[in-house]
mmCIF file of C-alpha atoms in Angstrom:
data_model
loop_
_atom_site.group_PDB
_atom_site.id
_atom_site.type_symbol
_atom_site.label_atom_id
_atom_site.label_comp_id
_atom_site.label_asym_id
_atom_site.label_seq_id
_atom_site.Cartn_x
_atom_site.Cartn_y
_atom_site.Cartn_z
ATOM 1 C CA MET A 1084 31.597 13.226 -13.646
ATOM 2 C CA SER A 1085 34.536 15.021 -12.531
ATOM 3 C CA ARG A 1086 36.951 13.262 -10.407
ATOM 4 C CA THR A 1087 36.281 15.434 -7.170
ATOM 5 C CA LYS A 1088 32.397 14.216 -7.509
ATOM 6 C CA LYS A 1089 33.792 10.654 -7.803
ATOM 7 C CA VAL A 1090 35.864 10.832 -4.648
ATOM 8 C CA LEU A 1091 33.011 12.669 -2.791
ATOM 9 C CA VAL A 1092 30.487 9.810 -3.922
ATOM 10 C CA ALA A 1093 32.894 7.185 -2.900
ATOM 11 C CA LEU A 1094 33.662 8.761 0.349
ATOM 12 C CA LEU A 1095 29.987 9.168 1.042
ATOM 13 C CA LEU A 1096 29.282 5.488 0.133
ATOM 14 C CA MET A 1097 32.172 4.380 2.535
ATOM 15 C CA ILE A 1098 30.562 6.412 5.328
ATOM 16 C CA MET A 1099 27.227 5.024 4.802
ATOM 17 C CA LEU A 1100 28.641 1.571 4.657
ATOM 18 C CA ALA A 1101 30.549 2.274 7.872
ATOM 19 C CA ALA A 1102 27.254 3.498 9.551
ATOM 20 C CA VAL A 1103 25.372 0.477 8.533
ATOM 21 C CA THR A 1104 28.198 -1.938 9.666
ATOM 22 C CA ALA A 1105 28.298 -0.115 13.227
ATOM 23 C CA GLY A 1106 24.412 -0.290 13.350
ATOM 24 C CA LEU A 1107 24.663 -3.985 12.711
ATOM 25 C CA VAL A 1108 27.423 -4.644 15.094
ATOM 26 C CA TRP A 1109 25.488 -2.593 17.858
ATOM 27 C CA HIS A 1110 22.149 -4.613 17.153
ATOM 28 C CA MET A 1111 24.011 -8.026 17.089
ATOM 29 C CA ASN A 1112 25.608 -7.115 20.470
ATOM 30 C CA HIS A 1113 22.281 -6.136 22.033
ATOM 31 C CA TYR A 1114 19.890 -8.516 20.389
ATOM 32 C CA GLN A 1115 19.685 -12.250 20.036
ATOM 33 C CA MET A 1116 18.087 -13.517 16.893
ATOM 34 C CA VAL A 1117 15.868 -16.809 17.225
ATOM 35 C CA ASP A 1118 14.031 -17.957 14.073
ATOM 36 C CA PHE A 1119 14.317 -14.354 12.448
ATOM 37 C CA ARG A 1120 12.941 -12.732 15.564
ATOM 38 C CA PHE A 1121 14.992 -10.595 17.785
ATOM 39 C CA TYR A 1122 15.186 -10.664 21.667
ATOM 40 C CA PRO A 1123 17.067 -8.428 24.129
ATOM 41 C CA ARG A 1124 20.387 -10.243 24.971
ATOM 42 C CA ASN A 1125 20.447 -8.875 28.602
ATOM 43 C CA ALA A 1126 16.789 -9.943 29.150
ATOM 44 C CA THR A 1127 16.001 -12.016 32.461
ATOM 45 C CA ILE A 1128 12.339 -12.200 31.557
ATOM 46 C CA LEU A 1129 10.651 -12.504 28.187
ATOM 47 C CA ASN A 1130 6.854 -11.862 28.136
ATOM 48 C CA LEU A 1131 5.659 -13.469 24.897
ATOM 49 C CA ARG A 1132 1.989 -13.692 25.938
ATOM 50 C CA GLY A 1133 -0.463 -12.837 23.313
ATOM 51 C CA LYS A 1134 2.131 -13.791 20.541
ATOM 52 C CA GLU A 1135 1.928 -17.072 18.552
ATOM 53 C CA ILE A 1136 4.848 -19.030 19.668
ATOM 54 C CA THR A 1137 5.302 -22.739 18.866
ATOM 55 C CA HIS A 1138 6.865 -25.322 21.092
ATOM 56 C CA LYS A 1139 9.835 -25.520 18.711
ATOM 57 C CA HIS A 1140 10.319 -21.725 18.788
ATOM 58 C CA TYR A 1141 10.098 -21.802 22.713
ATOM 59 C CA ASP A 1142 12.488 -24.654 23.087
ATOM 60 C CA LYS A 1143 14.959 -22.918 20.710
ATOM 61 C CA ILE A 1144 14.747 -19.560 22.928
ATOM 62 C CA CYS A 1145 15.445 -21.843 25.984
ATOM 63 C CA ARG A 1146 18.651 -23.213 24.195
ATOM 64 C CA GLN A 1147 19.883 -20.070 22.784
ATOM 65 C CA MET A 1148 18.988 -17.784 25.834
ATOM 66 C CA PRO A 1149 19.720 -20.102 28.792
ATOM 67 C CA GLY A 1150 18.556 -18.622 32.177
ATOM 68 C CA VAL A 1151 15.872 -16.537 30.629
ATOM 69 C CA GLN A 1152 12.411 -16.938 32.085
ATOM 70 C CA VAL A 1153 9.877 -16.893 29.511
ATOM 71 C CA PHE A 1154 6.126 -16.472 29.734
ATOM 72 C CA TRP A 1155 4.156 -17.407 26.784
ATOM 73 C CA ASP A 1156 0.762 -18.979 25.782
ATOM 74 C CA VAL A 1157 1.378 -22.659 25.336
ATOM 75 C CA PRO A 1158 -0.585 -24.110 22.404
ATOM 76 C CA PHE A 1159 -2.686 -27.015 24.047
ATOM 77 C CA GLN A 1160 -5.687 -28.686 22.880
ATOM 78 C CA ASP A 1161 -6.780 -26.188 20.192
ATOM 79 C CA THR A 1162 -6.332 -23.215 22.510
ATOM 80 C CA ALA A 1163 -3.455 -21.243 24.275
ATOM 81 C CA ILE A 1164 -2.911 -21.379 27.956
ATOM 82 C CA ALA A 1165 -0.405 -19.224 30.000
ATOM 83 C CA ASN A 1166 2.599 -21.475 30.722
ATOM 84 C CA ASP A 1167 2.329 -20.537 34.484
ATOM 85 C CA ALA A 1168 -1.052 -22.008 34.919
ATOM 86 C CA LYS A 1169 -1.354 -23.923 38.204
ATOM 87 C CA SER A 1170 -4.486 -26.022 37.258
ATOM 88 C CA LEU A 1171 -5.982 -27.241 33.985
ATOM 89 C CA LYS A 1172 -9.244 -28.944 33.100
ATOM 90 C CA VAL A 1173 -9.273 -31.637 30.305
ATOM 91 C CA SER A 1174 -11.930 -33.938 28.974
ATOM 92 C CA THR A 1175 -9.742 -35.945 26.877
ATOM 93 C CA LEU A 1176 -5.997 -36.579 26.999
ATOM 94 C CA SER A 1177 -3.809 -38.021 24.196
ATOM 95 C CA ASP A 1178 -0.143 -39.115 24.462
ATOM 96 C CA LYS A 1179 0.830 -35.893 22.938
ATOM 97 C CA ASP A 1180 -1.169 -33.876 25.447
ATOM 98 C CA VAL A 1181 0.661 -35.744 28.329
ATOM 99 C CA VAL A 1182 4.114 -34.513 26.880
ATOM 100 C CA LEU A 1183 2.864 -31.117 26.393
ATOM 101 C CA LEU A 1184 1.923 -30.633 30.073
ATOM 102 C CA ASP A 1185 5.706 -30.463 30.754
ATOM 103 C CA TYR A 1186 5.461 -26.929 29.302
ATOM 104 C CA PHE A 1187 3.560 -25.981 32.471
ATOM 105 C CA PRO A 1188 6.340 -26.103 35.135
ATOM 106 C CA GLN A 1189 3.976 -24.575 37.964
ATOM 107 C CA LEU A 1190 1.187 -27.057 37.030
ATOM 108 C CA GLU A 1191 -0.268 -28.601 40.494
ATOM 109 C CA THR A 1192 -3.709 -30.021 39.345
ATOM 110 C CA VAL A 1193 -5.177 -31.485 36.466
ATOM 111 C CA ASP A 1194 -8.915 -31.878 36.709
ATOM 112 C CA ALA A 1195 -9.806 -34.790 34.452
ATOM 113 C CA SER A 1196 -13.346 -35.247 35.593
ATOM 114 C CA GLY A 1197 -15.026 -37.150 32.984
ATOM 115 C CA CYS A 1198 -11.924 -38.117 31.076
ATOM 116 C CA LYS A 1199 -11.830 -41.887 30.200
ATOM 117 C CA ASP A 1200 -8.366 -41.851 28.665
ATOM 118 C CA TYR A 1201 -7.137 -43.966 31.478
ATOM 119 C CA ASP A 1202 -3.823 -45.002 29.789
ATOM 120 C CA GLN A 1203 -2.883 -41.345 29.423
ATOM 121 C CA LEU A 1204 -4.010 -40.491 32.924
ATOM 122 C CA LEU A 1205 -1.754 -43.113 34.178
ATOM 123 C CA ALA A 1206 1.127 -41.901 31.955
ATOM 124 C CA LEU A 1207 0.515 -38.436 33.350
ATOM 125 C CA GLN A 1208 0.654 -39.680 36.987
ATOM 126 C CA GLN A 1209 3.899 -41.498 36.235
ATOM 127 C CA ARG A 1210 5.388 -38.568 34.194
ATOM 128 C CA ARG A 1211 4.462 -35.777 36.722
ATOM 129 C CA PRO A 1212 4.022 -37.379 40.094
ATOM 130 C CA GLU A 1213 4.001 -33.933 41.667
ATOM 131 C CA VAL A 1214 0.797 -32.948 39.874
ATOM 132 C CA GLU A 1215 -2.548 -33.972 41.521
ATOM 133 C CA VAL A 1216 -4.587 -35.445 38.735
ATOM 134 C CA VAL A 1217 -8.472 -35.547 39.572
ATOM 135 C CA PHE A 1218 -10.600 -38.105 38.013
ATOM 136 C CA ALA A 1219 -13.102 -40.948 38.431
ATOM 137 C CA LEU A 1220 -12.357 -44.433 37.231
ATOM 138 C CA GLU A 1221 -15.221 -46.289 35.788
ATOM 139 C CA LEU A 1222 -14.880 -50.133 35.727
ATOM 140 C CA SER A 1223 -17.290 -52.715 35.234
ATOM 141 C CA GLY A 1224 -20.273 -50.288 35.746
ATOM 142 C CA GLY A 1225 -19.009 -48.735 38.860
ATOM 143 C CA THR A 1226 -17.315 -45.493 39.504
ATOM 144 C CA TYR A 1227 -14.181 -45.162 41.741
ATOM 145 C CA PHE A 1228 -12.477 -42.010 42.688
ATOM 146 C CA ARG A 1229 -8.752 -41.514 42.609
ATOM 147 C CA ASP A 1230 -8.206 -41.481 46.364
ATOM 148 C CA ALA A 1231 -10.136 -44.696 46.892
ATOM 149 C CA ARG A 1232 -8.484 -47.116 49.187
ATOM 150 C CA THR A 1233 -10.839 -50.152 48.723
ATOM 151 C CA VAL A 1234 -12.841 -50.992 45.677
ATOM 152 C CA GLU A 1235 -15.489 -53.781 45.186
ATOM 153 C CA ILE A 1236 -15.782 -54.885 41.581
ATOM 154 C CA PRO A 1237 -17.959 -57.761 40.915
ATOM 155 C CA ARG A 1238 -17.002 -58.480 37.354
ATOM 156 C CA ILE A 1239 -13.649 -57.000 36.151
ATOM 157 C CA THR A 1240 -12.225 -57.758 32.922
ATOM 158 C CA ALA A 1241 -8.561 -58.321 32.048
ATOM 159 C CA ASP A 1242 -8.201 -55.104 30.075
ATOM 160 C CA GLU A 1243 -9.379 -53.020 33.108
ATOM 161 C CA ILE A 1244 -6.866 -54.443 35.596
ATOM 162 C CA PRO A 1245 -4.071 -52.341 34.748
ATOM 163 C CA TYR A 1246 -6.160 -49.225 35.338
ATOM 164 C CA LEU A 1247 -6.464 -49.952 38.963
ATOM 165 C CA LYS A 1248 -2.813 -48.381 38.986
ATOM 166 C CA CYS A 1249 -4.493 -45.102 38.538
ATOM 167 C CA LEU A 1250 -5.932 -45.348 42.078
ATOM 168 C CA ARG A 1251 -2.696 -44.380 43.948
ATOM 169 C CA LYS A 1252 -4.074 -44.956 47.399
ATOM 170 C CA LEU A 1253 -5.692 -48.364 46.512
ATOM 171 C CA THR A 1254 -4.843 -51.004 49.104
ATOM 172 C CA THR A 1255 -7.836 -53.544 48.781
ATOM 173 C CA VAL A 1256 -9.644 -54.972 45.844
ATOM 174 C CA VAL A 1257 -12.614 -57.280 46.506
#
């Protein structure tokens, strides 16, 4: 290859390298990378609904892009639920579920009718006092609703006594 061709090839390679570098600089100035996914840096809202997003990925987005409002489907009890849900219905509740409910900032009501995971219901009420938890407490064969002020329990066991804390308006126990 002649000297002129070598110079032209070298010049062409330098131009291509400069173009790639300029493209990368532009891309990095306009997009934020989180776990090998790119999001617009100037975004104020990210709509990630319909995409598989893990709790860890969501947390990273919030750390790396503070102030961005993220709409996503929260993986919760073998399904995905929009994070702006105002009410949820559960039939069981684990300790992990209680923590995951923090990913629903607009949550107002949890319908736990039929749920007998009283320790977790109590933990949920303590963790999220602004959320109305709807349930019925079954003690010693009787059913007591969460807004009961007075309960009559002929035979209560020592294990059941702590569950009375679930009845927030309770004033009298007979």
